[in-house]
Short mmCIF file of C-alpha atoms in Angstrom, two decimals:
data_model
loop_
_atom_site.label_atom_id
_atom_site.label_comp_id
_atom_site.label_asym_id
_atom_site.label_seq_id
_atom_site.Cartn_x
_atom_site.Cartn_y
_atom_site.Cartn_z
CA MET A 1 -2.48 27.86 -24.58
CA LEU A 2 0.05 30.55 -25.51
CA ALA A 3 -1.46 34.04 -26.02
CA PHE A 4 -0.17 37.52 -26.88
CA TYR A 5 -1.44 40.94 -25.77
CA ASP A 6 -0.57 44.55 -26.51
CA ASN A 7 -0.92 45.44 -22.84
CA LYS A 8 -0.09 43.46 -19.71
CA PRO A 9 -3.03 41.14 -19.02
CA SER A 10 -4.36 40.29 -15.57
CA ASN A 11 -3.98 36.87 -13.95
CA TRP A 12 -7.71 36.48 -13.57
CA GLU A 13 -10.48 37.88 -15.75
CA ALA A 14 -14.21 37.30 -16.21
CA VAL A 15 -14.79 36.51 -19.88
CA GLY A 16 -18.44 37.51 -20.01
CA ASN A 17 -20.02 34.18 -20.93
CA GLY A 18 -19.90 32.87 -17.39
CA SER A 19 -16.37 31.53 -17.66
CA PHE A 20 -13.08 32.99 -16.39
CA MET A 21 -9.61 33.24 -17.86
CA TYR A 22 -6.57 32.40 -15.75
CA ARG A 23 -3.18 33.53 -17.07
CA TRP A 24 0.30 32.58 -15.89
CA ASN A 25 3.91 32.99 -17.00
CA ILE A 26 3.09 36.56 -18.02
CA GLU A 27 6.18 38.06 -19.66
CA GLU A 28 6.97 41.30 -21.45
CA VAL A 29 8.32 40.86 -24.97
CA VAL A 30 10.71 43.61 -25.97
CA PRO A 31 11.65 43.69 -29.66
CA GLU A 32 15.32 43.56 -30.46
CA LEU A 33 16.87 46.61 -32.06
CA THR A 34 18.42 46.14 -35.49
CA GLU A 35 19.83 48.53 -38.02
CA GLU A 36 16.56 48.42 -39.90
CA ASN A 37 14.32 49.35 -36.94
CA ALA A 38 16.78 51.42 -34.87
CA GLU A 39 14.84 54.60 -35.47
CA GLN A 40 11.43 53.08 -34.84
CA GLU A 41 9.70 53.35 -31.50
CA LYS A 42 10.32 50.30 -29.34
CA VAL A 43 6.84 48.86 -28.67
CA SER A 44 6.59 46.07 -26.14
CA SER A 45 4.02 43.29 -26.16
CA TRP A 46 3.08 40.66 -23.61
CA LYS A 47 2.88 36.91 -23.85
CA CYS A 48 1.44 34.39 -21.40
CA GLU A 49 -0.20 31.02 -21.08
CA GLU A 50 -3.90 30.97 -20.40
CA VAL A 51 -6.73 28.57 -19.75
CA THR A 52 -10.51 28.93 -19.49
CA VAL A 53 -12.16 27.83 -16.24
CA TRP A 54 -15.88 27.40 -15.71
CA PRO A 55 -17.62 27.71 -12.31
CA PRO A 56 -17.35 26.53 -9.64
CA THR A 57 -13.98 28.29 -9.82
CA THR A 58 -12.04 26.86 -6.91
CA ALA A 59 -8.27 27.16 -6.72
CA ASP A 60 -7.98 23.37 -7.04
CA LYS A 61 -10.03 23.44 -10.24
CA VAL A 62 -7.74 26.10 -11.71
CA ILE A 63 -4.69 24.06 -10.70
CA GLU A 64 -6.06 20.98 -12.44
CA ALA A 65 -6.87 22.99 -15.59
CA VAL A 66 -3.31 24.35 -15.75
CA ILE A 67 -1.78 20.89 -15.24
CA ARG A 68 -4.03 19.45 -17.97
CA GLU A 69 -2.60 21.96 -20.44
CA LYS A 70 0.72 20.11 -20.19
CA TYR A 71 -0.14 16.63 -18.88
CA SER A 72 -3.28 14.67 -19.71
CA ALA A 73 -4.70 12.11 -17.29
CA SER A 74 -3.25 9.41 -19.54
CA ASP A 75 0.16 11.10 -19.39
CA GLU A 76 0.05 11.05 -15.59
CA ILE A 77 -0.94 7.40 -15.43
CA GLY A 78 1.78 6.51 -17.92
CA LEU A 79 4.44 8.28 -15.85
CA VAL A 80 3.31 6.61 -12.64
CA ASN A 81 3.21 3.16 -14.25
CA LYS A 82 6.68 3.56 -15.76
CA PHE A 83 8.13 4.91 -12.53
CA ASN A 84 6.60 2.07 -10.50
CA ALA A 85 7.91 -0.45 -13.03
CA TYR A 86 11.39 1.06 -12.77
CA GLN A 87 11.20 0.91 -8.96
CA GLN A 88 10.33 -2.78 -9.21
CA GLY A 89 13.39 -3.45 -11.36
CA LEU A 90 11.51 -4.01 -14.62
CA ASP A 91 12.97 -3.17 -18.01
CA VAL A 92 12.31 0.58 -18.03
CA GLU A 93 14.76 3.28 -19.08
CA ALA A 94 16.39 5.04 -16.13
CA ASP A 95 15.53 8.47 -17.54
CA ILE A 96 11.97 7.92 -16.28
CA VAL A 97 13.25 9.08 -12.88
CA GLU A 98 14.27 12.45 -14.30
CA GLU A 99 11.04 12.72 -16.29
CA TYR A 100 8.89 11.83 -13.27
CA THR A 101 10.79 14.24 -11.01
CA ALA A 102 10.28 17.03 -13.56
CA TYR A 103 6.56 16.28 -13.57
CA LEU A 104 6.32 16.43 -9.77
CA SER A 105 8.28 19.70 -9.72
CA TYR A 106 5.97 21.19 -12.35
CA VAL A 107 2.87 20.24 -10.37
CA ALA A 108 4.32 21.70 -7.16
CA GLU A 109 5.19 24.97 -8.95
CA VAL A 110 1.71 25.20 -10.49
CA LYS A 111 0.09 24.78 -7.08
CA ARG A 112 2.32 27.45 -5.58
CA GLN A 113 1.81 29.91 -8.42
CA VAL A 114 -1.96 29.52 -8.75
CA ARG A 115 -2.60 29.90 -5.04
CA LYS A 116 -0.29 32.91 -4.94
CA ASP A 117 -2.02 34.55 -7.92
CA LEU A 118 -5.56 33.90 -6.75
CA GLY A 119 -5.20 34.27 -3.01
CA GLU A 120 -7.92 33.60 -0.47
CA GLU A 121 -9.77 36.78 -1.32
CA ALA A 122 -9.46 36.59 -5.13
CA THR A 123 -12.03 38.51 -7.17
CA GLY A 124 -14.07 37.37 -10.13
CA GLY A 125 -15.91 34.64 -8.28
CA VAL A 126 -12.91 32.59 -7.21
CA THR A 127 -13.36 31.01 -3.81
CA PRO A 128 -10.24 28.93 -3.19
CA ARG A 129 -10.53 26.08 -0.74
CA VAL A 130 -8.07 26.14 2.12
CA MET A 131 -6.55 22.69 2.11
CA ALA A 132 -4.02 21.01 4.31
CA ALA A 133 -0.84 20.19 2.46
CA THR A 134 -0.89 16.62 1.24
CA PRO A 135 1.75 14.59 -0.57
CA ARG A 136 1.45 14.78 -4.30
CA MET A 137 1.39 11.00 -4.50
CA ALA A 138 -1.89 11.10 -2.56
CA ASP A 139 -3.30 13.47 -5.17
CA ILE A 140 -2.14 11.18 -7.95
CA ALA A 141 -3.66 8.14 -6.24
CA LYS A 142 -7.02 9.93 -5.99
CA LEU A 143 -6.87 10.97 -9.63
CA LEU A 144 -5.91 7.47 -10.77
CA THR A 145 -8.79 5.91 -8.84
CA MET A 146 -11.17 8.20 -10.70
CA THR A 147 -9.70 7.64 -14.17
CA VAL A 148 -7.88 4.30 -14.21
CA ASN A 149 -10.83 2.43 -15.78
CA THR A 150 -10.66 4.74 -18.79
CA ILE A 151 -7.17 3.45 -19.58
CA SER A 152 -6.66 0.21 -21.50
CA LEU A 153 -4.48 -2.04 -19.38
CA THR A 154 -3.97 -5.77 -19.66
CA ASP A 155 -4.92 -7.87 -16.65
CA SER A 156 -1.23 -8.27 -15.77
CA GLU A 157 -0.62 -4.51 -16.01
CA ALA A 158 -3.70 -3.82 -13.91
CA LEU A 159 -2.61 -6.29 -11.27
CA ALA A 160 0.77 -4.52 -11.02
CA VAL A 161 -1.02 -1.29 -10.03
CA LYS A 162 -3.93 -2.87 -8.15
CA SER A 163 -3.95 -0.21 -5.43
CA VAL A 164 -5.08 2.56 -7.82
CA TYR A 165 -8.38 0.86 -8.66
CA PRO A 166 -11.56 1.94 -6.83
CA ASP A 167 -12.87 -0.13 -3.95
CA TRP A 168 -16.05 -2.09 -4.65
CA ASN A 169 -17.83 -0.46 -1.70
CA THR A 170 -17.45 2.98 -3.27
CA LEU A 171 -19.23 1.78 -6.43
CA ILE A 172 -22.43 0.54 -4.79
CA GLY A 173 -25.40 2.05 -6.61
CA LYS A 174 -23.29 3.00 -9.64
CA ALA A 175 -23.27 1.50 -13.13
CA VAL A 176 -20.14 -0.40 -14.19
CA LYS A 177 -19.17 -1.59 -17.66
CA LYS A 178 -17.77 -4.88 -18.88
CA ASP A 179 -14.00 -5.20 -18.24
CA GLU A 180 -13.89 -2.40 -15.64
CA LYS A 181 -11.82 -3.37 -12.61
CA MET A 182 -12.11 -2.82 -8.87
CA GLN A 183 -10.69 -3.96 -5.53
CA CYS A 184 -12.57 -6.06 -3.03
CA ASP A 185 -11.27 -8.01 -0.02
CA GLY A 186 -7.68 -7.31 -1.04
CA LYS A 187 -8.18 -8.81 -4.51
CA LEU A 188 -8.59 -7.28 -7.97
CA TRP A 189 -11.78 -8.11 -9.85
CA LYS A 190 -12.96 -7.60 -13.43
CA VAL A 191 -16.56 -6.96 -14.46
CA LEU A 192 -17.92 -9.66 -16.78
CA GLN A 193 -21.15 -7.90 -17.75
CA ALA A 194 -22.47 -4.35 -17.39
CA HIS A 195 -24.66 -3.89 -14.32
CA THR A 196 -25.45 -1.62 -11.38
CA VAL A 197 -23.38 -2.55 -8.33
CA GLN A 198 -25.59 -3.80 -5.49
CA LYS A 199 -24.59 -4.33 -1.88
CA GLN A 200 -25.93 -7.89 -1.71
CA TYR A 201 -23.88 -9.05 -4.72
CA ARG A 202 -20.30 -8.85 -3.49
CA PRO A 203 -17.54 -10.23 -5.74
CA GLY A 204 -16.89 -13.86 -4.89
CA THR A 205 -18.92 -17.00 -4.51
CA GLY A 206 -22.40 -16.54 -5.98
CA THR A 207 -21.50 -13.67 -8.29
CA GLU A 208 -19.39 -15.53 -10.84
CA SER A 209 -21.54 -14.18 -13.69
CA LEU A 210 -20.76 -10.59 -12.64
CA TYR A 211 -17.11 -10.66 -11.57
CA THR A 212 -13.96 -12.68 -12.06
CA GLU A 213 -10.79 -12.36 -10.00
CA ILE A 214 -7.60 -11.26 -11.72
CA VAL A 215 -4.73 -13.33 -10.38
CA GLU A 216 -0.95 -13.36 -10.80
CA SER A 217 -0.06 -14.48 -14.28
CA ALA A 218 1.65 -17.82 -14.72
CA ALA A 219 2.65 -19.90 -17.72
CA GLY A 220 0.04 -22.55 -17.01
CA THR A 221 2.60 -25.31 -17.42
CA LEU A 222 3.24 -28.21 -15.08
CA GLU A 223 6.31 -26.37 -13.78
CA ASP A 224 4.45 -23.01 -13.49
CA PRO A 225 0.77 -23.73 -12.84
CA ILE A 226 -1.80 -20.96 -12.55
CA PRO A 227 -2.99 -20.35 -8.96
CA TYR A 228 -6.73 -21.03 -8.72
CA ASP A 229 -8.90 -19.21 -6.19
CA ASN A 230 -12.44 -20.49 -6.75
CA ASN A 231 -13.56 -17.92 -9.31
CA MET A 232 -11.82 -18.42 -12.63
CA GLU A 233 -12.39 -19.61 -16.17
CA LEU A 234 -10.34 -22.73 -16.89
CA GLU A 235 -8.64 -23.30 -20.24
CA GLN A 236 -8.05 -26.73 -21.72
CA GLY A 237 -4.41 -27.85 -21.69
CA LYS A 238 -3.31 -25.53 -18.91
CA TYR A 239 -2.26 -26.51 -15.40
CA TYR A 240 -3.74 -25.01 -12.23
CA SER A 241 -2.75 -25.30 -8.59
CA GLN A 242 -4.75 -25.21 -5.37
CA ASP A 243 -4.02 -26.36 -1.83
CA GLY A 244 -0.58 -27.64 -2.83
CA LYS A 245 -1.88 -29.85 -5.63
CA VAL A 246 -1.66 -29.45 -9.42
CA TYR A 247 -4.49 -30.14 -11.86
CA LEU A 248 -4.62 -30.30 -15.67
CA CYS A 249 -7.69 -28.76 -17.33
CA THR A 250 -9.15 -31.31 -19.75
CA ARG A 251 -11.80 -29.05 -21.31
CA ASP A 252 -12.68 -25.36 -21.31
CA THR A 253 -15.19 -24.20 -18.71
CA GLU A 254 -16.04 -21.22 -20.97
CA ILE A 255 -17.32 -19.32 -17.91
CA PRO A 256 -15.76 -18.68 -14.49
CA VAL A 257 -16.29 -21.56 -12.05
CA TYR A 258 -16.11 -21.33 -8.28
CA ASN A 259 -15.93 -24.96 -7.13
CA PRO A 260 -12.68 -26.19 -5.57
CA LEU A 261 -10.57 -27.97 -8.15
CA LYS A 262 -10.83 -31.25 -6.25
CA ASP A 263 -14.59 -31.15 -6.88
CA LEU A 264 -14.04 -30.63 -10.62
CA VAL A 265 -11.93 -33.77 -11.12
CA GLY A 266 -13.48 -35.88 -13.87
CA ILE A 267 -15.52 -32.90 -15.09
CA TYR A 268 -13.03 -30.23 -16.08
CA VAL A 269 -9.70 -31.29 -14.56
CA GLU A 270 -7.60 -34.26 -13.59
CA LEU A 271 -5.23 -34.46 -10.62
CA GLN A 272 -1.54 -34.72 -11.43
CA GLU A 273 0.59 -37.20 -9.53
CA GLN A 274 3.46 -35.58 -7.63
#
């Protein structure tokens, strides 16, 4: 937030309600002389950007607060998704490279400036953590893992950025909501009903009511059948493939099924001659 002061403000200040104010880009504003005010005393003011930070006031928390003033978590995810799509040759404007580079430069400058302003012995309750330098992409990956399930992505979009989703093992003991996604055994899974993740109920065979695998999208035609991997809802009229064979679904399963397609012949599918 942009703020103005009559006197030069400090970088760091206790507000009095338990929070602290961090200020950056502090600049003196000198009024321009005109014929009308030439005889008036030139009185300077100060402008800066500032953000409120609540304890625990670590340097990393201040850095995140400053970045959030310009980029929301959704903004970051959007930039990463567009940049990754551009890297993969998808139909994304080339100016995303410049935009993404500007974002990375901004983050690097914020880190440098905040740590310089606060220092290891900063007053006002700041106790910066001394951290080894890590690539910014690692920071982004950590942030995305924490927030990706708050972003609405289609299954295809989610599959394209599978690596940013949390691992199932890290969610054991935690509550998950319907349609949240996670990684397990190198695959991406979607939650079918809200529940608390339990160690004995791993995504896969036996947990079809809790999870369904998200697989590569396909047209579902005879020429482009949908790969089936023993945990999927089948849709009437679409073609599926497994073990080098193609099957036509003759009626909806309505729920994910886990049996091999060859065992569903005459029930939900019919084998196609090749």
